[in-house]
Coordinates of C-alpha atoms in Angstrom, one line a residue:
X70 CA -26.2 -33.0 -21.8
X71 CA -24.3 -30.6 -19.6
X72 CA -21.9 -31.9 -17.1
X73 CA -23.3 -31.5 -13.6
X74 CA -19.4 -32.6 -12.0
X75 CA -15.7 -32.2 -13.1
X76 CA -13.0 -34.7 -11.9
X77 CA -9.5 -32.9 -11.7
X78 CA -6.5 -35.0 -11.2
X79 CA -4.7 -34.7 -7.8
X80 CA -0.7 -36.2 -7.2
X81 CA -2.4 -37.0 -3.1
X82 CA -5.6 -38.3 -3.7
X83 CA -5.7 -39.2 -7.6
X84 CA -9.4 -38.0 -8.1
X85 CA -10.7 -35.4 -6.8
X86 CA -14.7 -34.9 -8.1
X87 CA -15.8 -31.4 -8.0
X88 CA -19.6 -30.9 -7.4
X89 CA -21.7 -28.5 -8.9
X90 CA -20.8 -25.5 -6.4
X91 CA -17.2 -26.2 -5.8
X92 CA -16.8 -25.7 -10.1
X93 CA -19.4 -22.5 -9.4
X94 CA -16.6 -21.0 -7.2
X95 CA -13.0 -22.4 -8.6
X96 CA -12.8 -20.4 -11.3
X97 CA -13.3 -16.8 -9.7
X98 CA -10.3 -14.8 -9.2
X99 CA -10.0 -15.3 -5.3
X100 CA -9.5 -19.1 -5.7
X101 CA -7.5 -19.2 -8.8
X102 CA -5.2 -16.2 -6.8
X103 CA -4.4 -19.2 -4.8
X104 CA -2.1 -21.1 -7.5
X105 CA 0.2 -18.8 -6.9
X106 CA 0.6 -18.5 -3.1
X107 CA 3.3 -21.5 -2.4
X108 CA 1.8 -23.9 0.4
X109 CA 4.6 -24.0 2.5
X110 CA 6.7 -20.2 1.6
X111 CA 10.1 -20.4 1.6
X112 CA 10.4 -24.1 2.4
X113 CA 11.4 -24.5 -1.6
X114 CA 14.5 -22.8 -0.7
X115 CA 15.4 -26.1 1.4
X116 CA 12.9 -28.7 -0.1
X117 CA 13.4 -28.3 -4.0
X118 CA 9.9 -30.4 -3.9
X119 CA 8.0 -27.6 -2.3
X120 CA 6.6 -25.5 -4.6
X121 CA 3.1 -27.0 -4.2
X122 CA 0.5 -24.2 -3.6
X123 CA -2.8 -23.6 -1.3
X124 CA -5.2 -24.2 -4.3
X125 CA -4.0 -27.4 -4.4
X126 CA -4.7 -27.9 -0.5
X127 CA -7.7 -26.0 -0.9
X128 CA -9.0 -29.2 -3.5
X129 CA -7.6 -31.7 -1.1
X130 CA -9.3 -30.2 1.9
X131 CA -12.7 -30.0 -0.3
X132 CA -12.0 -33.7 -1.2
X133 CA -11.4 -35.0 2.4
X134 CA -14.6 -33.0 3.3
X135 CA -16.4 -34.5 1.2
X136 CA -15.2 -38.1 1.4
X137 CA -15.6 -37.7 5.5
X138 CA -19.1 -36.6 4.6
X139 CA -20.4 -39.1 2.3
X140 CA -19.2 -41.7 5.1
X141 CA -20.5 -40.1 8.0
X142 CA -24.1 -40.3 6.0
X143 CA -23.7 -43.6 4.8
X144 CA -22.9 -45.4 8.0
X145 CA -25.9 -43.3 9.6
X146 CA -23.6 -41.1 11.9
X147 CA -25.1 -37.7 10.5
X148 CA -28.3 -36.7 8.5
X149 CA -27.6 -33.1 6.6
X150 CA -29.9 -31.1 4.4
X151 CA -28.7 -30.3 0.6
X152 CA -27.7 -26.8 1.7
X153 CA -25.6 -28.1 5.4
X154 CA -23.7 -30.3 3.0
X155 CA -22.8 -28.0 0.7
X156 CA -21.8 -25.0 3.3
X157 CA -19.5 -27.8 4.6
X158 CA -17.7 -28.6 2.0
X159 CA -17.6 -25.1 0.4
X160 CA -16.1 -24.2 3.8
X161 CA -13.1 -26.6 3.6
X162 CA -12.8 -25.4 -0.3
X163 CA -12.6 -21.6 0.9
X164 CA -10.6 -22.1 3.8
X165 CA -7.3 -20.6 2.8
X166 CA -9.0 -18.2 0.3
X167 CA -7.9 -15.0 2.0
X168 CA -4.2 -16.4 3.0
X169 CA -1.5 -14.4 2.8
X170 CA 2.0 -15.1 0.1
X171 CA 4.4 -16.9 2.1
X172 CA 2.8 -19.4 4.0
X173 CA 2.5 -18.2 8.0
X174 CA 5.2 -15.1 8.1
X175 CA 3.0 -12.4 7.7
X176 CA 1.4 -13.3 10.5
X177 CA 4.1 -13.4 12.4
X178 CA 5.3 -10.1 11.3
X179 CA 2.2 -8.6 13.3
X180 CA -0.5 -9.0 10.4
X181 CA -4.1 -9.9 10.8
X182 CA -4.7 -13.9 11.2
X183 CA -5.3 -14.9 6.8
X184 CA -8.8 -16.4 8.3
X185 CA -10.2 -12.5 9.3
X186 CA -9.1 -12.0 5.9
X187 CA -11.5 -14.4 4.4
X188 CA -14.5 -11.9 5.1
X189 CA -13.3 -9.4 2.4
X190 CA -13.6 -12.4 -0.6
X191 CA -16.5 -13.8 0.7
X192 CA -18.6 -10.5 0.6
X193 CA -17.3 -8.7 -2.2
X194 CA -16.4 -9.8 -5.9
X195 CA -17.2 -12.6 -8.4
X196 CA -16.7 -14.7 -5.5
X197 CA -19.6 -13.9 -3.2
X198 CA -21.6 -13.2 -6.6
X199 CA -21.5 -16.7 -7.0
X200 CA -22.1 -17.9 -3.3
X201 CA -25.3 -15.9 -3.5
X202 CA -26.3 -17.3 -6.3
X203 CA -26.3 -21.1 -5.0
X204 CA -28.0 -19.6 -1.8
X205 CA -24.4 -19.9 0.2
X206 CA -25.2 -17.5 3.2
X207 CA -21.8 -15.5 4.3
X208 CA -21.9 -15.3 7.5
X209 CA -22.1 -18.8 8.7
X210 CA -19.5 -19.7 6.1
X211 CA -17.3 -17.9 7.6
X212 CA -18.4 -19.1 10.9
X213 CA -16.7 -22.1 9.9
X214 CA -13.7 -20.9 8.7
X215 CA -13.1 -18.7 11.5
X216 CA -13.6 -21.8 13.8
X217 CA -16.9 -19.8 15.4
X218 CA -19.4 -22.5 14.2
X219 CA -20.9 -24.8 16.8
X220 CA -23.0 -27.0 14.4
X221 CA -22.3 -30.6 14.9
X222 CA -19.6 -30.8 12.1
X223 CA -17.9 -27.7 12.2
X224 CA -15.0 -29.7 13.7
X225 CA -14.3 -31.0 9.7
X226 CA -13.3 -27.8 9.1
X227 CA -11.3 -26.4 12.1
X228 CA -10.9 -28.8 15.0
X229 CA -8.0 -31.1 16.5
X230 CA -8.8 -33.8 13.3
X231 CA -10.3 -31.2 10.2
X232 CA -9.4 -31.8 6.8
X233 CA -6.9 -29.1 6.6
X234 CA -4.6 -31.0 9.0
X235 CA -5.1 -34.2 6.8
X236 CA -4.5 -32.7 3.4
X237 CA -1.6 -30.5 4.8
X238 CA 0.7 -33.0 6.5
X239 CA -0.2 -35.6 4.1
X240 CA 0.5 -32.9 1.1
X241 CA 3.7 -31.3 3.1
X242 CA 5.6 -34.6 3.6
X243 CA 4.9 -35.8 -0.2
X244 CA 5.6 -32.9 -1.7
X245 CA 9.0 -32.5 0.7
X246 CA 10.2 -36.2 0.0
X247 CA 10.1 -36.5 3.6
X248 CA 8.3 -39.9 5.7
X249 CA 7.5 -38.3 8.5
X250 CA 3.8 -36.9 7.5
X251 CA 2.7 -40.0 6.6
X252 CA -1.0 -40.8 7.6
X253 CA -3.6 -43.2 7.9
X254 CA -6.0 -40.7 6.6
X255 CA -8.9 -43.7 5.4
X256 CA -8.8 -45.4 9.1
X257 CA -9.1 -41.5 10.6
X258 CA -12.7 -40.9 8.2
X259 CA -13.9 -44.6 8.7
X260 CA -13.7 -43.8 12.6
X261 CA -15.1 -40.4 12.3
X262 CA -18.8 -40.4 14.3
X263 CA -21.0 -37.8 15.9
X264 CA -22.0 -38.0 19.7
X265 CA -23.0 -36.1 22.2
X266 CA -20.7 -33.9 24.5
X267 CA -21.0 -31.2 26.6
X268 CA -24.8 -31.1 26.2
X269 CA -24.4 -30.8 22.0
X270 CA -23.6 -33.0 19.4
X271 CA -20.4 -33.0 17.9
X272 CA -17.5 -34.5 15.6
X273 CA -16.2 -37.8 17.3
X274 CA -13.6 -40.6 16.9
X275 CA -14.5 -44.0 17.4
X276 CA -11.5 -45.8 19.5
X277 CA -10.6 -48.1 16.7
X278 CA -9.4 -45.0 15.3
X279 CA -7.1 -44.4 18.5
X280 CA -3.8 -45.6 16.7
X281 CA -4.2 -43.5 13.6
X282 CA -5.3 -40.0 15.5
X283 CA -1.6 -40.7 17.1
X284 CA 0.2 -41.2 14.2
X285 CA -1.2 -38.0 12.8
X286 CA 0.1 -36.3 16.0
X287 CA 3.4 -37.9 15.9
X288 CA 3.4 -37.1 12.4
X289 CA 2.6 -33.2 13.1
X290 CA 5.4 -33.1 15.4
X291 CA 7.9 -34.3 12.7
X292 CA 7.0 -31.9 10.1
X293 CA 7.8 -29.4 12.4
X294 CA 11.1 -30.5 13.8
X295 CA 11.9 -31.6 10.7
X296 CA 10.7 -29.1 8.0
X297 CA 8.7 -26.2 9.1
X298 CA 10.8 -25.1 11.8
X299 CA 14.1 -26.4 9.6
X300 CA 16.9 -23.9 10.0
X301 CA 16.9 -22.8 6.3
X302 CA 13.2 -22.2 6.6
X303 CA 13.2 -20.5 9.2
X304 CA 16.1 -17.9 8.5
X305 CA 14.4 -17.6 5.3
X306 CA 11.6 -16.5 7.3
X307 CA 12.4 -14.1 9.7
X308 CA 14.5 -12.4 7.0
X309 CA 11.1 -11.8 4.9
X310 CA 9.5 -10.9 7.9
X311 CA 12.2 -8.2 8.1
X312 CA 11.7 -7.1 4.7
X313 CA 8.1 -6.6 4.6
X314 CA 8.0 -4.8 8.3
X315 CA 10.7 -2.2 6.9
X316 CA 8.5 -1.5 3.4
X317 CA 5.7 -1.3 5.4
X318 CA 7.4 1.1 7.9
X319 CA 8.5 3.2 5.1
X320 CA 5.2 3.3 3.1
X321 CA 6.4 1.3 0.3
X322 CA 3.6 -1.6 0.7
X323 CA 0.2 -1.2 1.7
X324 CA -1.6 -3.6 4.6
X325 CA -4.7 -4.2 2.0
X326 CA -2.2 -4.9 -1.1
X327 CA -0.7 -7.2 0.4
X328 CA -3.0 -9.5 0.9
X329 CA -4.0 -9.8 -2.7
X330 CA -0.9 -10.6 -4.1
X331 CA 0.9 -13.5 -5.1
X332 CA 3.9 -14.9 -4.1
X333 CA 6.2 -14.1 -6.9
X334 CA 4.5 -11.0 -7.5
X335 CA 4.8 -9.6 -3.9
X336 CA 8.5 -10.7 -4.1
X337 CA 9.0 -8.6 -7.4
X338 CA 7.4 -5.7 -6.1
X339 CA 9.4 -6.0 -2.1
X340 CA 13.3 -6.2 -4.9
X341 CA 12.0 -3.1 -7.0
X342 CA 12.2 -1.0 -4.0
X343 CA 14.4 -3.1 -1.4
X344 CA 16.8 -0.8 0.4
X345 CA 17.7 -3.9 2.9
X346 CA 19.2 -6.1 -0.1
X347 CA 17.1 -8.8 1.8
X348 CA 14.5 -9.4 -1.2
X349 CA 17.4 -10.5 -3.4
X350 CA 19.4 -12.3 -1.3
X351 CA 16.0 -14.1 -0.2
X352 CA 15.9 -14.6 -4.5
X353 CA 19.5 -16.0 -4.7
X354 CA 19.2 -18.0 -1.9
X355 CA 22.0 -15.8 0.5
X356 CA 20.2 -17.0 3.3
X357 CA 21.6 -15.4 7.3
X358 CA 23.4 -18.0 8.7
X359 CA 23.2 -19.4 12.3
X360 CA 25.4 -17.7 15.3
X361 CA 23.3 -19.9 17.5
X362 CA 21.4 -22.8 17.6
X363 CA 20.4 -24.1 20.8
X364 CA 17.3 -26.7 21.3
X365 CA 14.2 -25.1 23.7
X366 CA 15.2 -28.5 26.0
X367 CA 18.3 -26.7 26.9
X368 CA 16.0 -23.8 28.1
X369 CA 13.6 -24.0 31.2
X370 CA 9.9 -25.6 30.2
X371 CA 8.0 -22.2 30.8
X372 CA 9.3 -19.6 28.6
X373 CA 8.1 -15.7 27.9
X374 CA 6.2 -15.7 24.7
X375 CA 7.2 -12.5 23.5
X376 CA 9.8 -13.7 20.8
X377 CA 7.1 -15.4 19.0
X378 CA 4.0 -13.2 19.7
X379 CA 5.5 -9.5 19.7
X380 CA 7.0 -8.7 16.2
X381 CA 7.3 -4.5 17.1
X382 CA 9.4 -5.8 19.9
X383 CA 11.6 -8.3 18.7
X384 CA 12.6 -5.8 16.0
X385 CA 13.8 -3.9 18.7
X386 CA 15.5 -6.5 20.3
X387 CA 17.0 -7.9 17.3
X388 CA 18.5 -4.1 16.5
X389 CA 20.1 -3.8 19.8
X390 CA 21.8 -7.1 19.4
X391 CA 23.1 -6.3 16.1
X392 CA 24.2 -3.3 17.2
X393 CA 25.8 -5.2 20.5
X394 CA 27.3 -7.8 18.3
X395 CA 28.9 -5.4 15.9
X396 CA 26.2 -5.6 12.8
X397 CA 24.0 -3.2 11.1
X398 CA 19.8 -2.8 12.1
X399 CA 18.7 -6.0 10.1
X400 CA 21.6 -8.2 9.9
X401 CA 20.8 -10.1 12.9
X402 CA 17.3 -12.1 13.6
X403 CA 16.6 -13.8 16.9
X404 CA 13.8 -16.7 15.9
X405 CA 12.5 -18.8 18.7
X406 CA 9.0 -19.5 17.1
X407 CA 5.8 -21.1 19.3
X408 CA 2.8 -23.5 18.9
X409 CA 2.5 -24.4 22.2
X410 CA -1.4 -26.3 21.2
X411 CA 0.9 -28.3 18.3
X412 CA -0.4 -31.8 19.9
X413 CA -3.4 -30.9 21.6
X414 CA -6.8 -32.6 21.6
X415 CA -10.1 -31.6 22.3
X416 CA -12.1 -34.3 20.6
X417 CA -14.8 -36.9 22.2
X418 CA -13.9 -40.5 22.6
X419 CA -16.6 -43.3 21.7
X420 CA -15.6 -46.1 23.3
X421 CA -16.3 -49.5 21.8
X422 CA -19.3 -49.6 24.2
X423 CA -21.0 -46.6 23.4
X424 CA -19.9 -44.8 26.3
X425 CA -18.3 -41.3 25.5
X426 CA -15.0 -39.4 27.0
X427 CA -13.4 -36.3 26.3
X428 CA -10.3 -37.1 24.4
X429 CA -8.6 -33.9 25.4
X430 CA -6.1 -32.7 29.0
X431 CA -6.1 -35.5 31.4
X432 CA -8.3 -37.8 29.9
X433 CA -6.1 -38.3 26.7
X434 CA -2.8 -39.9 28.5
X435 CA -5.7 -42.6 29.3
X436 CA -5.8 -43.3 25.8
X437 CA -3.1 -42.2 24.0
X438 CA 1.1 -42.0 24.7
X439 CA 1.9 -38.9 22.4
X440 CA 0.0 -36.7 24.8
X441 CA 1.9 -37.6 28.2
X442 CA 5.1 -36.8 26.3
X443 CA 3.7 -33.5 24.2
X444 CA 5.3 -31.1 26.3
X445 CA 8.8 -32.9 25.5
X446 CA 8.3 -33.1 21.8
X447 CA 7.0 -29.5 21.4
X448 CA 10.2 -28.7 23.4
X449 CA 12.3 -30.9 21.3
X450 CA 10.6 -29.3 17.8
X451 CA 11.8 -26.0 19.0
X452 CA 14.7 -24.5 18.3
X453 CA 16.0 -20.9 19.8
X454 CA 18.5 -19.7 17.0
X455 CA 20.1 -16.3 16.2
X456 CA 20.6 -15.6 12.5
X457 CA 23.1 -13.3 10.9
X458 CA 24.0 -12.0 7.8
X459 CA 27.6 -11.2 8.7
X460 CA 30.2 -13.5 11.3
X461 CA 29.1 -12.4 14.3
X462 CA 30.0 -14.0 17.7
X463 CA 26.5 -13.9 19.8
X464 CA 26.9 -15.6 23.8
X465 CA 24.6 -18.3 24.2
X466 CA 24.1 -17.8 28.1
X467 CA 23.5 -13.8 27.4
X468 CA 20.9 -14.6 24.5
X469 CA 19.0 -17.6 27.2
X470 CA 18.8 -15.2 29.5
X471 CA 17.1 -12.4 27.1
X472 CA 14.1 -14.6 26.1
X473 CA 13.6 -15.7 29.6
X474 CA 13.6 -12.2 30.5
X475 CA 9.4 -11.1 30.8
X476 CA 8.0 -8.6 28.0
X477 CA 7.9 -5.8 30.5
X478 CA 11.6 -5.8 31.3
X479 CA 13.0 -6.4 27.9
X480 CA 11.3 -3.5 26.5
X481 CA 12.3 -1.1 29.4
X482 CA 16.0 -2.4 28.7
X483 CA 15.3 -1.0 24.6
X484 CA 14.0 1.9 26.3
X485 CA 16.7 3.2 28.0
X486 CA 19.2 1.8 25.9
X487 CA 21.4 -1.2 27.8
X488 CA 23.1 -3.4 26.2
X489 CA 22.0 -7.1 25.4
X490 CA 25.4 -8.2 24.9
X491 CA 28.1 -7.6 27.3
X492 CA 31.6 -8.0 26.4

């Protein structure tokens, strides 16, 4: 008799059972690349306990899916066909498939978002060879992924309460050894519904799950103040950024390549040709050390994003203070990272009498206390730090007034050359 299921054992959720076409598709070379691409990137450097990977997440995510589904059936709350329910949970499985090594820096560094990248496994290779073959159409596959989809449970997969929020925090905090990620993940899918909002059907929370949608939000803010945006992690991380920006200047990587590779590998190949030193000092652990650290509360609420969403010119800007501050083009980084939507909502409310709200803007601080105060938490996760590889002394009122300065002026300041530093 030939097994029509495998069960794989999981640290998080114990047993994990994976169906027919979740075993169809493990095994290809785009999901098992994904063992070797660390969950959280350089966080190991801090956390020891980090080393967990996105094909791990990737099982967790298909096992919330499919646990959030099998309930939502059995209480009633959604009716799929064979093939809706397997595009689901395939969906959550192949999330991550075309993520980048090192977690989120890549992107940062100016590369396309990892879920664009999903479109080049899923049409090519063993990997849509094996979609077509269970009658997976592509393109709404990736509609879901891409967070395009409007069919009623496309919030599972990217929305303000998907699986890849449960598994990841949940996943994070364990792996870390840290509390703060913990999350009442079996009160969230109990409380999990569809009703009707703006004029379509869609994901919803019942309000006896109200307590545990704000833990998870309290939770989120935690990881990162506490561990994403960690100090280590994040000079780690703009260092790497460096490092791949100045290869790719130079011709040493390719865009394409990149994506493909593996952590480990893509660090082997970035020291074999390193003329910053950066790669191995990122492999011994010789991390830039912080000339400032200042929290965003200090700052005024409404900053310029361009330190977070303009990699060309914070290179710039980072040269021109090094050079200001007595150091060498790449021994100073200027990190003042952004997720202003951390702890927003956009999910409908069923109340205890049937009636639904929009648990999102306004309407949330009705319900909930973590959204009144979100703009103070993001602003006390933040952190606006200037790393350096050499002592350096860097003015903390000079560097305020740099990232409250808008786009347009900074970059005529590079332009014609004035100083960001002024003795």
């Amino acid at each position: 008799m030939v097994t029509r299921f495998e069960v794989v054992r999981d640290p998080l959720w114990n047993n994990i059972r994976l169906d027919p076409e979740a075993l169809a598709v493990v095994d290809t070379p785009a999901l098992q690349r994904l063992r070797y691409v660390r969950q959280l990137g350089h966080a190991f450097l801090v956390y020891p306990g980090a080393t967990h990977s996105r094909f791990e997440h990737a099982l967790g995510a298909y096992h919330l899916a499919r646990r959030a589904l099998s309930q939502l059936e059995e209480t009633g709350d959604a009716r799929l066909d064979p093939a809706d329910r397997v595009r689901l949970k395939l969906a959550a499985l192949l999330h991550d498939v075309g993520h980048y090594p090192f977690s989120h820096a890549l992107e940062e560094a100016g590369l396309p978002l990892h879920e664009t990248l999903a479109a080049r496994h899923l049409t090519a290779g063993e990997l849509a060879q094996r979609l077509a073959d269970f009658g997976v159409p592509v393109e709404p596959l990736l509609g879901l992924i891409q967070g395009r989809a409007r069919e009623p449970l496309a919030g599972l997969v990217a929305g303000s309460l998907d699986v890849d929020k449960l598994d990841y925090l949940s996943r994070d905090a364990w792996m870390c050894g840290v509390p703060y990620g913990v999350i009442d993940v079996d009160r969230l899918l109990t409380s999990l519904t569809v009703a009707a909002a703006a004029g379509r059907a869609t994901l919803a929370l019942h309000e006896k799950g109200l307590a545990a949608l704000e833990s998870l939000l309290f939770a989120k803010y935690q990881m990162y103040r506490n561990v994403y945006w960690h100090h280590g992690v994040r000079s780690a991380t703009a260092m790497f950024k460096r490092l791949v920006r100045t290869a790719l200047a130079a011709g040493r990587l390719e865009r394409d390549a990149i994506a493909l590779a593996t952590d480990d590998g893509f660090l082997h190949e970035l020291m074999r040709q390193d003329a910053t030193g950066l790669a191995r000092c990122l492999r011994e652990r010789r991390l830039a050390k912080r000339a400032l650290d200042l929290p965003a509360a200090d700052l005024p609420a409404e900053t310029p994003p361009w330190p977070s969403d303009d990699p060309d010119l914070l290179e710039r800007v980072e040269d021109r203070l090094a050079r200001d501050a007595g150091l060498a083009s790449g021994e100073l980084f200027l990190d003042f990272p952004a997720k202003p939507a951390m702890l927003t909502l956009d999910l409908p409310l069923v109340r205890r009498d049937g009636t639904v709200i929009p648990l999102a803007g306004a309407e949330a601080t009705t319900q909930l206390g973590t959204p009144r105060l979100a703009a103070e938490l993001y602003r006390s996760a933040r952190r606006l730090r200037v790393f350096v590889m050499r002592a350096a002394s860097v003015p903390a009122r000079q560097i305020v007034d740099l990232v409250m300065t808008p786009r347009e002026d900074v970059a005529k300041m590079v332009e014609e050359g004035r100083p960001m530093i002024r003795g």
